[in-house]
Coordinates of C-alpha atoms and ligand atoms in Angstrom, one line a residue:
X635 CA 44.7 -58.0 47.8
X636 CA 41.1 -56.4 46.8
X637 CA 41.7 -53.0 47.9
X638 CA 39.0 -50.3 46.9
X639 CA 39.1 -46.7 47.0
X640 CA 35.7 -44.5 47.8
X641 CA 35.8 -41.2 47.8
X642 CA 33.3 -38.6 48.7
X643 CA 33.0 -35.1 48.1
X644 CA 30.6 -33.8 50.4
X645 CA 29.0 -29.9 51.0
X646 CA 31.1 -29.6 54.3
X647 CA 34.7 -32.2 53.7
X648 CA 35.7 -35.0 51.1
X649 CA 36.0 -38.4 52.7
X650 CA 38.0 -41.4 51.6
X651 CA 36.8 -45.1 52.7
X652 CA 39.7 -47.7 51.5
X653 CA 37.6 -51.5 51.9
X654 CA 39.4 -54.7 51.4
X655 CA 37.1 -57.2 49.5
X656 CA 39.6 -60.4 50.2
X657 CA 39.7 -60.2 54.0
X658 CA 36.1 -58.7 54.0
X659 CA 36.6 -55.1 56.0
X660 CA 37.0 -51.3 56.1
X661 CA 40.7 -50.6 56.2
X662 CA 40.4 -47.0 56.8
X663 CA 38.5 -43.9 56.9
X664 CA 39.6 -40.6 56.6
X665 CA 38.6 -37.1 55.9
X666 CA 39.9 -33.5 55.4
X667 CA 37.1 -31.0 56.1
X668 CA 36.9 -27.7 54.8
X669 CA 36.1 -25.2 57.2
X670 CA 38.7 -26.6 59.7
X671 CA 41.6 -27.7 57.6
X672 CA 41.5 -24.8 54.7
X673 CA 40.6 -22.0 56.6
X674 CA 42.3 -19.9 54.1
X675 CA 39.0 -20.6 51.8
X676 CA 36.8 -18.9 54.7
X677 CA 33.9 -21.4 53.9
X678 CA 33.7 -22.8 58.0
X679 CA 30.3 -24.8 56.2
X680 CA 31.9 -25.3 52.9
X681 CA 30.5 -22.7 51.5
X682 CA 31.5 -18.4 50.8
X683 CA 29.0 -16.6 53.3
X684 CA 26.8 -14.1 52.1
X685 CA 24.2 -11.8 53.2
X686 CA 21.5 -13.0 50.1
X687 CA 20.2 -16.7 52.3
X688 CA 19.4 -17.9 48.6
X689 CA 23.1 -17.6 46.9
X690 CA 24.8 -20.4 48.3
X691 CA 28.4 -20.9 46.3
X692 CA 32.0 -22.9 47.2
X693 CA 35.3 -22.0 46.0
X694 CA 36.1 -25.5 43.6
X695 CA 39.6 -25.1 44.3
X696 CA 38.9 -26.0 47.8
X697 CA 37.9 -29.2 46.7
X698 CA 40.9 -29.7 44.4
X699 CA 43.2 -28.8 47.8
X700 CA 41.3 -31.4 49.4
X701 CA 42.3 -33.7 47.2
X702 CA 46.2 -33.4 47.4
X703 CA 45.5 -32.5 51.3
X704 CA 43.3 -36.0 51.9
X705 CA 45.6 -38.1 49.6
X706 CA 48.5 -37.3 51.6
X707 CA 47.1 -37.5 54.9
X708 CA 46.2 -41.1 53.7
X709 CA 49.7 -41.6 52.5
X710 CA 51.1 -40.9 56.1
X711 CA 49.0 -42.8 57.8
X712 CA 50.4 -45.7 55.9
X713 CA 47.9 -46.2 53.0
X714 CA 49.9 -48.3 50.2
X715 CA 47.8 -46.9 47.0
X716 CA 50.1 -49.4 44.6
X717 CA 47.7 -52.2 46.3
X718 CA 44.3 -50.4 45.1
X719 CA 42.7 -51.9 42.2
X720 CA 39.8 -49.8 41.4
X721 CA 38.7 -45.9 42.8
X722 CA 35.1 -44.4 42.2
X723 CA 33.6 -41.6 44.3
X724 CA 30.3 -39.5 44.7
X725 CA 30.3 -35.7 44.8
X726 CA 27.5 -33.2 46.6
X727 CA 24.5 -33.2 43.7
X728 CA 23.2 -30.6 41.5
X729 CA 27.1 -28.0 42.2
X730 CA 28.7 -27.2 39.1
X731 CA 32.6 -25.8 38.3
X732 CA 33.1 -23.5 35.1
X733 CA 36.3 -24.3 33.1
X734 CA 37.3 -22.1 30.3
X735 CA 39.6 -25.3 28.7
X736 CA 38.2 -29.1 28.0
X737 CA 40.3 -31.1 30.6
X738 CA 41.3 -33.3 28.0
X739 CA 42.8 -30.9 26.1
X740 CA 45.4 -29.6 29.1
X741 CA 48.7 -30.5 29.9
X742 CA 49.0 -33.9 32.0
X743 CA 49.0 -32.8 35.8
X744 CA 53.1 -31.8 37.1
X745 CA 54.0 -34.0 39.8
X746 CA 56.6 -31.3 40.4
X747 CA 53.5 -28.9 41.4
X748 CA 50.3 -29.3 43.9
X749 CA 47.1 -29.6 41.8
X750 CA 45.4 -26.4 42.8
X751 CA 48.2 -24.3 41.2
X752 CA 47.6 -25.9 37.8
X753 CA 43.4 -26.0 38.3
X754 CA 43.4 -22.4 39.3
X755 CA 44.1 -20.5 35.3
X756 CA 41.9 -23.1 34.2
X757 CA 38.7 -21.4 35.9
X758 CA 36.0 -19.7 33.7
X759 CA 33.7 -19.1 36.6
X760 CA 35.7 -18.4 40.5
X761 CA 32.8 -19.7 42.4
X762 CA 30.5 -22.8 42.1
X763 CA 26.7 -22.9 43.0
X764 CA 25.9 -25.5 44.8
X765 CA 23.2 -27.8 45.8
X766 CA 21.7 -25.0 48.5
X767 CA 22.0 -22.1 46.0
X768 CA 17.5 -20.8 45.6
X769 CA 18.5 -18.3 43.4
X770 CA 17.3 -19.5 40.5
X771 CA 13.2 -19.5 40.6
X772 CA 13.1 -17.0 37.5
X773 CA 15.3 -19.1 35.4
X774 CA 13.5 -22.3 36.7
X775 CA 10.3 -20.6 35.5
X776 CA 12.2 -19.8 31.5
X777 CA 12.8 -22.5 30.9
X778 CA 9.4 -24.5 31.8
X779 CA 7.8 -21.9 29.6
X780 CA 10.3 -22.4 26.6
X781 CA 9.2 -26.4 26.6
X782 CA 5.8 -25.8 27.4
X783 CA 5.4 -26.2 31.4
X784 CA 6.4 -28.5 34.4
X785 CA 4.9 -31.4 33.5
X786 CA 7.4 -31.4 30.1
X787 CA 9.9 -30.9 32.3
X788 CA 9.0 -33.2 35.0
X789 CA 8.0 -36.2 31.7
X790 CA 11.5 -35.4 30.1
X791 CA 13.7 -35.0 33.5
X792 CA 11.8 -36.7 36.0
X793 CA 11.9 -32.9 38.1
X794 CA 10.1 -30.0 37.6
X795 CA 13.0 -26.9 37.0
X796 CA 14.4 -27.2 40.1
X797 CA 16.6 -23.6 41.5
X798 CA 19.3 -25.7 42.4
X799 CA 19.4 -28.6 40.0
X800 CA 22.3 -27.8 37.7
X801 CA 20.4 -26.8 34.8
X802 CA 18.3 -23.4 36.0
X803 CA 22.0 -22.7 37.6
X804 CA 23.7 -22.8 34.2
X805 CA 21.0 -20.7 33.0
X806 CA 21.6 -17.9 35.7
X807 CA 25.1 -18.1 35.1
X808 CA 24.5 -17.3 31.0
X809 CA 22.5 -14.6 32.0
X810 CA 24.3 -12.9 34.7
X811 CA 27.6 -13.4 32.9
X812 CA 27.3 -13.7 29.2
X813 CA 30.6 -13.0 28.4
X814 CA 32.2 -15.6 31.1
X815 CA 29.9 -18.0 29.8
X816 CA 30.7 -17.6 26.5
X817 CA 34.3 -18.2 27.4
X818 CA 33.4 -21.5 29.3
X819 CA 34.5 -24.6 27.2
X820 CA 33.1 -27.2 29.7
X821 CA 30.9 -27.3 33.0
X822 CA 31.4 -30.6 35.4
X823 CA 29.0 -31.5 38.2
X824 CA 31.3 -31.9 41.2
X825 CA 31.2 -35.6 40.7
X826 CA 32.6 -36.0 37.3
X827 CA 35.6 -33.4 38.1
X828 CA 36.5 -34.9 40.7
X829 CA 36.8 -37.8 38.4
X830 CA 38.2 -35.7 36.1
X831 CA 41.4 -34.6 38.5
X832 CA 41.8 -38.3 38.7
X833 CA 42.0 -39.1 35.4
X834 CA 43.6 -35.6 34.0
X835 CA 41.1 -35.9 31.5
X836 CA 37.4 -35.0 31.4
X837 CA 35.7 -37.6 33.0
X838 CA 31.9 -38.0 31.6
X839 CA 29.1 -37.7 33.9
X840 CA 26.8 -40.3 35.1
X841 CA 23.3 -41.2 35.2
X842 CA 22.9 -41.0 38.6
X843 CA 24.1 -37.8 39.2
X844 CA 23.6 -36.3 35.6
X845 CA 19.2 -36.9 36.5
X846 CA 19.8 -33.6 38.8
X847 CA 20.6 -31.2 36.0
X848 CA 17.2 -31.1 34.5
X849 CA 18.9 -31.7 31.1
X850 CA 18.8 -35.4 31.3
X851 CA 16.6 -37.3 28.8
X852 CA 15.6 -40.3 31.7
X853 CA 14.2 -42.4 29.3
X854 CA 17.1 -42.2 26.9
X855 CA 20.5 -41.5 29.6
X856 CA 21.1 -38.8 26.8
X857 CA 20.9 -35.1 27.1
X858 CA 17.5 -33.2 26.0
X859 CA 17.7 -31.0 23.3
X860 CA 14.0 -29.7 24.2
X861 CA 16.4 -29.2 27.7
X862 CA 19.3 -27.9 26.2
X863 CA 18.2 -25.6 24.2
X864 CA 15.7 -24.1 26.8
X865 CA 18.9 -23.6 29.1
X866 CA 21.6 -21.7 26.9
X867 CA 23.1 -21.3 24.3
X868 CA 25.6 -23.4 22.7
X869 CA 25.3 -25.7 26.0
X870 CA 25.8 -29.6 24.3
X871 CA 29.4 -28.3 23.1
X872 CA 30.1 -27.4 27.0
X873 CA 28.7 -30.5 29.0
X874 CA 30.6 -33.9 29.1
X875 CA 28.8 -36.8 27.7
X876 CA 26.6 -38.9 30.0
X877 CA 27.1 -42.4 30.8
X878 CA 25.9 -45.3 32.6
X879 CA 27.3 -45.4 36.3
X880 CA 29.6 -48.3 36.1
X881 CA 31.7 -46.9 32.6
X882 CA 35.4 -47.3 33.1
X883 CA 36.2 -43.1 32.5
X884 CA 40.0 -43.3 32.6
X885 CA 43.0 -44.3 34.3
X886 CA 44.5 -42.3 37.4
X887 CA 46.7 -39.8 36.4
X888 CA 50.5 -40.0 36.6
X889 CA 50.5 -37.4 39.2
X890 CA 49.4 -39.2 41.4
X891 CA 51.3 -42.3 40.4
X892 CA 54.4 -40.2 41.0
X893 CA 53.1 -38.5 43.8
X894 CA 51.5 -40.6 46.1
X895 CA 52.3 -44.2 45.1
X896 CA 49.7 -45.4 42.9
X897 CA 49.6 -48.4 40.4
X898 CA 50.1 -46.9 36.8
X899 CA 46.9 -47.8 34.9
X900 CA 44.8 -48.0 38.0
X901 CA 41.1 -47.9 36.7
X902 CA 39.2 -45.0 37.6
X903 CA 35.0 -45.7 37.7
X904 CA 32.2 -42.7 37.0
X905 CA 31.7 -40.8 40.0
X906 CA 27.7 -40.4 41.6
X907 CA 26.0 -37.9 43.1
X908 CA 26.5 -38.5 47.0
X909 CA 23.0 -40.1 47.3
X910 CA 22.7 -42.4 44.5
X911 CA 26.3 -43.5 45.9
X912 CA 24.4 -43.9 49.4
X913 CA 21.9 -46.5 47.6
X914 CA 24.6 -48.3 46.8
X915 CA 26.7 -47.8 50.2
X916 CA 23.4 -48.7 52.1
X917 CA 22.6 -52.1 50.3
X918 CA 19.6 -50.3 48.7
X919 CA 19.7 -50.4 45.3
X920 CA 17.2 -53.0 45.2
X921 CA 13.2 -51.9 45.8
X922 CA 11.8 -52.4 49.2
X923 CA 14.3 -50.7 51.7
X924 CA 14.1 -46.8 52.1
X925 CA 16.9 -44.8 53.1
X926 CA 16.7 -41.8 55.2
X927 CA 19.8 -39.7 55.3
X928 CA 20.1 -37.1 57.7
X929 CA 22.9 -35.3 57.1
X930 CA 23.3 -31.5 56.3
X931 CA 20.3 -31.6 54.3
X932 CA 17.6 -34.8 54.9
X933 CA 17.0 -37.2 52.1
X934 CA 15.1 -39.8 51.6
X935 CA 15.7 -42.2 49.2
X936 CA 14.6 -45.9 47.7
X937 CA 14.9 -47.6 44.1
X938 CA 12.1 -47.5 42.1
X939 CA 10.3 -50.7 40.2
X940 CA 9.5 -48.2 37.5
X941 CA 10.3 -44.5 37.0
X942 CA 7.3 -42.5 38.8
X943 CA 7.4 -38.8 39.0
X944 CA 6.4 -36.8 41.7
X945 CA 2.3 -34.6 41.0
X946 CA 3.0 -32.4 43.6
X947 CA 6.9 -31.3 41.9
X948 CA 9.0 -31.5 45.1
X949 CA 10.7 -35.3 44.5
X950 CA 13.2 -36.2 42.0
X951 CA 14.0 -39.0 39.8
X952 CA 17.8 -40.1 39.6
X953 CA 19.5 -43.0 38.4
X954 CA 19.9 -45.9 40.7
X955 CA 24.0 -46.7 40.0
X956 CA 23.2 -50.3 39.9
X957 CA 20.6 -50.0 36.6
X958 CA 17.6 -48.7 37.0
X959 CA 15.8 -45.6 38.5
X960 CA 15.6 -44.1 42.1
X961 CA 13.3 -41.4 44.1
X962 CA 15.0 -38.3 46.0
X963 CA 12.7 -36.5 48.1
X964 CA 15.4 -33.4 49.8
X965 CA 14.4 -31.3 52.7
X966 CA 17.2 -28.6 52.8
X967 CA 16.3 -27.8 57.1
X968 CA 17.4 -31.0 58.1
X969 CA 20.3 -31.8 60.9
X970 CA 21.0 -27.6 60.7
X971 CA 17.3 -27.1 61.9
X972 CA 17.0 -30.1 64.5
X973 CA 20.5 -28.5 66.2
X974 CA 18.8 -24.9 66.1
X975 CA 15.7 -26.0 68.1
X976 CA 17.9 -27.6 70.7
X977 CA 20.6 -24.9 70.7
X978 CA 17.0 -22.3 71.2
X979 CA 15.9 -24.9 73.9
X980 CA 18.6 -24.9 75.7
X981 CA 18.8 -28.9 75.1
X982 CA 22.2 -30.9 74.4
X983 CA 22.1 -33.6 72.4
X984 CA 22.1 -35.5 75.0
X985 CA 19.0 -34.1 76.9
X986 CA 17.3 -33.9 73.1
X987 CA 17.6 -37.9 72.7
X988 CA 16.0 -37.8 76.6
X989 CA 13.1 -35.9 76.0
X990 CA 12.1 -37.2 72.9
X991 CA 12.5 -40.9 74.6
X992 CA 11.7 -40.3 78.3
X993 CA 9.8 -36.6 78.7
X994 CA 6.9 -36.9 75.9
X995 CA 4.8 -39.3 73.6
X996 CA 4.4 -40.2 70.7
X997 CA 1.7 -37.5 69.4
X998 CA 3.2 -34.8 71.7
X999 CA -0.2 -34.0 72.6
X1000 CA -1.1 -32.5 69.3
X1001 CA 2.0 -30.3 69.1
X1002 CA 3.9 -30.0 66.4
X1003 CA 6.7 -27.4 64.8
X1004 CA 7.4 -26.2 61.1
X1005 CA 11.0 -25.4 61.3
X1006 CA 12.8 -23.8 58.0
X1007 CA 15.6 -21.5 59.5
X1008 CA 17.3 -21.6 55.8
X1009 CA 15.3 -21.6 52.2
X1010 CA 13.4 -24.9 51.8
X1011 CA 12.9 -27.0 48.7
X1012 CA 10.3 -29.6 50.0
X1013 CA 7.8 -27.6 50.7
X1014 CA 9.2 -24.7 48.4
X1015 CA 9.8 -21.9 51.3
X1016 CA 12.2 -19.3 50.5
X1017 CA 12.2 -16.8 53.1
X1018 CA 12.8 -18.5 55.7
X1019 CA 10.1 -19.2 58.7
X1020 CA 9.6 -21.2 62.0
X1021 CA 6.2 -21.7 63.2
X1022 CA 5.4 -23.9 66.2
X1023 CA 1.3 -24.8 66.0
X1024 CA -1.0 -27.4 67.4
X1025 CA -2.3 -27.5 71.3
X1026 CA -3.2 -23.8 72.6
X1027 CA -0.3 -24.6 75.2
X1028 CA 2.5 -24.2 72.7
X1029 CA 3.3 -21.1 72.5
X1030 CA 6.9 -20.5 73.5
X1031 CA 9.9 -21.7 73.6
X1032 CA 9.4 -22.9 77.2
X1033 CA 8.8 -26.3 77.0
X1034 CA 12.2 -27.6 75.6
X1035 CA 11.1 -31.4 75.8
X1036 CA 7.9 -31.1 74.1
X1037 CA 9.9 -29.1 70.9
X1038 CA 12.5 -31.6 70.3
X1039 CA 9.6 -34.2 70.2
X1040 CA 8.0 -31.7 67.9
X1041 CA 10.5 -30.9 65.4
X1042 CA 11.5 -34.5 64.8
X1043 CA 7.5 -35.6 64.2
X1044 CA 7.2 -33.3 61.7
X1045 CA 10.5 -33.5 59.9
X1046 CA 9.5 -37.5 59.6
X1047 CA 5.6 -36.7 58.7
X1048 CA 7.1 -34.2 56.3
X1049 CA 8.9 -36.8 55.0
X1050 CA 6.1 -39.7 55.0
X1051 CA 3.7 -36.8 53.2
X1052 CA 6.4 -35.8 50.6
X1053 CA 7.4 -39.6 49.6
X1054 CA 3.8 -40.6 49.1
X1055 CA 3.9 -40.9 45.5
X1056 CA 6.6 -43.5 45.2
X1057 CA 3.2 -45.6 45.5
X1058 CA 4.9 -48.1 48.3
X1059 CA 4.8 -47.2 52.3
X1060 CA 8.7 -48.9 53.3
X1061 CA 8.0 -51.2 55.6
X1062 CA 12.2 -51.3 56.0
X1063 CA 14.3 -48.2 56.5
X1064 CA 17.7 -47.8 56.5
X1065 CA 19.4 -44.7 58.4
X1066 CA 22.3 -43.1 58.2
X1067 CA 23.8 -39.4 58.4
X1068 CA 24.6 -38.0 62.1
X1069 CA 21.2 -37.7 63.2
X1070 CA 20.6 -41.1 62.8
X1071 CA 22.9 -41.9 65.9
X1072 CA 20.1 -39.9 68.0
X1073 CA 18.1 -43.0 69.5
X1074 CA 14.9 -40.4 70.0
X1075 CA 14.7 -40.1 66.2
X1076 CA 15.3 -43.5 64.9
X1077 CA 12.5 -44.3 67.5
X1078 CA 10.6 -41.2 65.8
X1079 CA 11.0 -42.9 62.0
X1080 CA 10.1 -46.1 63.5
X1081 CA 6.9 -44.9 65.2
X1082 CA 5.9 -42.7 62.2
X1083 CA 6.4 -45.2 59.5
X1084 CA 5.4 -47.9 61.3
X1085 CA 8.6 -49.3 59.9
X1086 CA 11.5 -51.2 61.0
X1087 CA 14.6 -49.1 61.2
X1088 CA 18.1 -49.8 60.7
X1089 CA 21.4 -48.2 61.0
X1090 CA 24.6 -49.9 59.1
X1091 CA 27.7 -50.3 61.0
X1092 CA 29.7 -47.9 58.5
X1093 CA 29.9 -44.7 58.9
X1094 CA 30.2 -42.9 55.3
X1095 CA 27.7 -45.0 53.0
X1096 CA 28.6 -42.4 50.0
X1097 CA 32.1 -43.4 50.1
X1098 CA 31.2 -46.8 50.9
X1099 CA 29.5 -46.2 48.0
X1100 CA 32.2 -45.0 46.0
X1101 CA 34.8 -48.6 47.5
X1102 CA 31.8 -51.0 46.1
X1103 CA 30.7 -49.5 43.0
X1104 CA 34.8 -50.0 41.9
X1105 CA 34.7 -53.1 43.7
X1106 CA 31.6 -54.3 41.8
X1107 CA 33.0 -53.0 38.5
X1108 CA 36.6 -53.6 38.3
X1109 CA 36.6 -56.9 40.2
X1110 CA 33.5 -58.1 39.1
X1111 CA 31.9 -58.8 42.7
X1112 CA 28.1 -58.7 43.0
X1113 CA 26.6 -56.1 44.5
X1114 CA 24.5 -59.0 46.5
X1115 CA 27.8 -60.5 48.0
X1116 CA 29.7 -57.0 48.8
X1117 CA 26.4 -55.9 50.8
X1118 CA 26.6 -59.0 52.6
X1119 CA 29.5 -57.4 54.0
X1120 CA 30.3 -54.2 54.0
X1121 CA 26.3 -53.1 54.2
X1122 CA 25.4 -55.3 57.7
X1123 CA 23.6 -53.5 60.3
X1124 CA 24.5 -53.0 63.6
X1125 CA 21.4 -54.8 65.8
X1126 CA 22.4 -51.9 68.6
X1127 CA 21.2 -49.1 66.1
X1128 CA 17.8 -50.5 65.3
X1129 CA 14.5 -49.1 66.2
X1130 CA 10.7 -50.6 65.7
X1131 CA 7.4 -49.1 66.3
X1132 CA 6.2 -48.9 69.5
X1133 CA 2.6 -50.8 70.1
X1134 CA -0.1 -48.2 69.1
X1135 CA 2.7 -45.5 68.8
X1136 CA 1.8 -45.5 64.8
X1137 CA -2.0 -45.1 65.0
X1138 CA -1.5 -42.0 67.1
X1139 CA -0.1 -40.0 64.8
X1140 CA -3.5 -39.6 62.4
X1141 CA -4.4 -36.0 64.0
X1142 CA -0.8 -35.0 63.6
X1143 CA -0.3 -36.1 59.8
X1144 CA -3.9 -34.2 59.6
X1145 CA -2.7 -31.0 61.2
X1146 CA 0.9 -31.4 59.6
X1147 CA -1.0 -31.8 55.9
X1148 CA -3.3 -29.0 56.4
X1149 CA 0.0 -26.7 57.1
X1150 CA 1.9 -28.0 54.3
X1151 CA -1.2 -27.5 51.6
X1152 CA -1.4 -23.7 53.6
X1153 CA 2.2 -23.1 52.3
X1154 CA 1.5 -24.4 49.0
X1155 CA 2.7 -28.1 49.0
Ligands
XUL1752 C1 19.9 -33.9 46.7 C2 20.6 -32.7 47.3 C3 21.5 -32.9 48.4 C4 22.9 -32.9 48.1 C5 23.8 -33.0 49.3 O1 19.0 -33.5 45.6 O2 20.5 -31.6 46.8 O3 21.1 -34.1 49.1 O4 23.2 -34.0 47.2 O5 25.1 -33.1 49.1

C-alpha cells in the first residue's frame, strides 16, 4: 500500500501526518495538543509558566502522554498501522530530557501499562529546557572562553554558543545540579527520544537536529571534543551517537505492535529537528527556494551550496536531512508578537489582513515597529522591549492600520537583514506556519523580497517531513518524485511583488538597520 507515518513533536502539540505514496495523498492528519488535551501538565503553551521570562522548560512526560494519547486517537479514527511501512518524525530543536538509565539498557516497554508510567522513574532531570529557555548567556560565554572565542565555536559548530542550543543548557544543568547530573546516564534532544519510545531503545541523534547542540563537529557529523569538553564533564559517555539523517535506528517497539496494531519489525528512521524536517516537508532541500515558517517562533530557512556561517553570530548552520548543509536564521517574537499588536490594536485577524492589504502601503509612510514582547535571539534582546519609531506621527497605539503594516515590514526586513550572509537573495519562497494563511503578509514577504511566494497545500510540512523522509528511505522513492506530490502548491496561496512596491522599502531597511546595529545586531 505505501503508507508512511510523520510525526511531529512541536513546542505547543505532536502532530501525526499518515501519506500514501501508491495512490499519491495525505490520508490523515491528526494532533493532540498540550495545553488543551493534558491539562493536568498546566503547560496551556506547552510549556511550565514562570515568573523568570528567560527559563522556559516542559514536562517530557507530556510528550511521552502524547504519544499513547495521539496513537490512540489515530487508532479510533480507523488508522490500520499494520499497513505502515516506514515512521520518522521531527521534534522542537535545541530541548533536551535527562535520563538517569541508557534506554537500551531498560526493560522492553509493558503493553499491559501506558508509556508514561514506565518513562516517569526513568527521569534524571523532571523538567526539560527547551528551545525558548535565555538562561544560559553565562554558560554560552564559558564555554567560548574555554575553546578560545566565537569564531572557534561558530568554525567548529557552525553557531556561536547559543543560550538555547542544547549544549550551553547541558552546561547550566551541570552547574546548577551537579549531583543530578552526575546521576544522568543519557541526555536525548526531543527528536531522538521520541525515536527512542519508538524503538524502546536509544535512538541516535541526527545531523540535522544534532548541528543545534553546539557540540557537533559540522565538518566531521561527529561530536567535538574541543566542544565536549568545554561543556561538562564526562558528557561523550552521556550523549547518543550522531548519525546521518536517513540511518535505519531501530524497529517499533512491541508495545506498540501489541497495543495499537502495528507490523512487527516496522522500520523506524532518525528523527529531525522540526525545521530541517520542514526543508524536507516543503520540497526545499535543494538550494534556490527559501522557507519562511511562521509558526510560534519565525524561521527562515534554505539549503546551502556550501556551509557558510553567519559574521554577525545570530544564524545557524544545521544539517539539510537530504545530505548536505542548511541556514536557520530564528526570531523567537514571531506569530506571538504579530497577535499582541493586533490584540493591543484592537484588530482581528481579519481586520489585520485588511489594513495591511486595503488601509496602507507598502512603506507605511516611514513607520515602522520593533516588537520583542518575549526574550529575542535574532537580534539578541533579553529584556523584553517594543518600540514603534519612524514618521513623527507614530506615536501611539492609535492608528491600528498603520501598526499591523508596521509590525509585519519589519519582522520580514528583520528577516531579509538577518539572512544576508547566506550570500544568495531567494528569488522563490516558500511559506508555511499559521501566519502564512494571512494574505497581508505573504503580500508583505513578496513586496520585501521582491520574491515570488508560495504556500503548499499541506498543512504540517514537519510531519510531512517526517511521512517522506521514511518514504524516501525505506521505500526508496526520490525525494524529487515525492515533492512532485505531496510538496505542490496551492496557486490560491501565492503572492508576487507588487510593481515598485520592492524599491520603496530602501528608507525602511535603512531606518530598520540603523535600529538593529543600535541594539547590537
Ligand atoms: C530553531 C528553533 C525553533 C524551534 C521551534 O533554532 O529554536 O524554530 O525548532 O520548535
Amino acid at each position: 500500500m505505501g503508507l508512511y507515518l510523520g510525526l511531529d513533536s512541536s513546542t505547543q502539540s505532536l502532530s501525526a501526518m499518515i501519506i500514501d505514496t501508491a495512490a499519491g495523498r495525505v490520508v490523515l492528519e491528526e494532533s493532540v495538543n498540550f495545553g488543551k488535551s493534558l491539562p493536568q501538565y498546566r503547560s496551556p503553551s506547552g510549556f511550565l509558566p514562570n515568573d523568570d521570562p528567560q527559563l522556559k522548560h516542559s514536562d517530557p512526560l507530556m510528550w511521552v502522554e502524547a504519544l499513547d494519547l495521539l496513537l490512540g486517537q489515530l487508532r479510533a479514527a480507523g488508522t490500520d498501522f499494520s499497513a505502515v511501512e516506514g515512521i520518522s518524525g521531527a521534534g522542537q530543536q535545541h530541548g533536551s530530557v535527562y535520563l538517569k538509565q541508557r534506554l537500551s539498557d531498560v526493560p522492553a516497554w509493558d503493553p499491559a501499562a501506558d508509556l508514561v508510567s514506565q518513562v516517569r522513574p526513568l527521569l534524571s532531570r523532571a523538567t526539560s529546557p527547551i528551545w525558548m529557555d535565555s538562561s544560559t548567556s553565562q554558560e554560552c560565554r564559558e564555554i567560548a572562553d574555554a575553546v578560545g572565542g566565537d569564531a572557534r565555536v561558530v568554525t567548529l559548530s557552525g553557531s556561536r554558543a547559543i543560550e538555547r542550543f542544547t549544549g550551553p543548557q547541558i552546561r547550566a544543568f551541570y552547574k546548577r545540579d551537579p549531583q543530578a547530573y552526575a546521576a544522568t546516564r543519557e541526555i536525548h534532544l526531543v527528536s531522538s527520544f521520541m525515536a527512542s519510545l519508538l524503538i524502546g531503545k536509544s535512538a541516535p541523534i541526527d545531523h540535522g537536529d544534532g548541528a543545534g547542540m553546539n557540540l557537533l563537529e559540522l565538518a566531521k557529523g561527529a561530536y567535538s571534543s574541543e566542544l565536549l569538553a568545554a561543556t561538562a564533564p564526562g558528557l561523550a559517555d552521556k550523549l547518543p551517537p550522531p548519525v546521518p539523517s536517513r540511518t535505519r535506528v531501530g524497529e517499533i517497539a512491541d508495545y506498540f505492535v501489541k497495543k495499537y496494531g502495528f507490523r512487527a519489525g516496522t522500520p523506524v528512521i532518525a528523527f529531525t529537528g522540526d525545521n530541517p524536517s520542514s526543508l524536507v516537508g516543503m520540497g526545499a532541500t535543494e538550494p534556490g527556494t527559501a522557507v519562511v515558517s511562521m509558526g510560534t517562533s519565525d524561521t527562515v530557512f534554505a539549503a546551502m551550496r556550501e556551509p557558510r556561517t553567519d559574521p554577525r553570530g545570530f544564524g545557524h548552520v544545521f544539517g539539510n536531512p537530504a545530505g548536505g548543509f542548511m541556514c536557520l536564521i530564528c526570531f523567537a517574537n514571531g506569530s506571538l508578537a504579530r497577535e499582541k499588536v493586533a490584540e493591543k490594536a484592537g484588530l482581528s485577524w481579519d481586520a489585520f489582513e485588511h489594513a495591511i492589504l486595503e488601509e496602507t502601503e507598502p512603506g507605511n509612510q516611514g513607520r515602522l515597529m520593533l516588537p520583542f514582547f518575549i526574550p529575542e535571539m535574532t537580534p539578541k534582546l533579553l529584556a523584553p522591549k517594543v518600540e514603534l519609531f519612524g514618521s513623527e506621527r507614530f506615536r501611539t497605539w492609535q492608528e491600528p492600520a498603520a501598526l499591523a503594516r508596521a509590525i509585519v515590514e519589519a519582522q520580514a526586513l528583520s528577516m531579509q537583514r538577518h539572512s544576508d550572509w547566506i550570500g544568495e537573495e531567494p528569488k522563490n519562497i516558500r511559506v508555511t506556519g499559521g501566519a502564512s494563511k494571512n494574505r497581508g503578509i505573504r503580500q508583505v514577504l513578496a513586496d520585501v523580497f521582491g520574491a515570488e511566494i508560495r504556500a503548499l497545500s499541506v498543512g504540517n510540512s514537519s510531519a510531512l517531513g517526517g511521512a517522506l523522509r521514511a518514504a524516501e528511505a525505506v521505500g526508496k522513492l526520490p525525494f524529487a518524485s515525492l515533492y512532485e506530490t505531496f510538496a505542490a502548491t496551492d496557486p490560491a496561496r501565492s503572492a508576487s511583488p507588487a510593481a515598485g512596491a520592492t524599491a520603496r522599502y530602501g528608507d525602511l531597511r535603512r531606518q530598520l538597520t540603523e535600529r538593529l546595529v543600535a541594539l547590537g545586531a
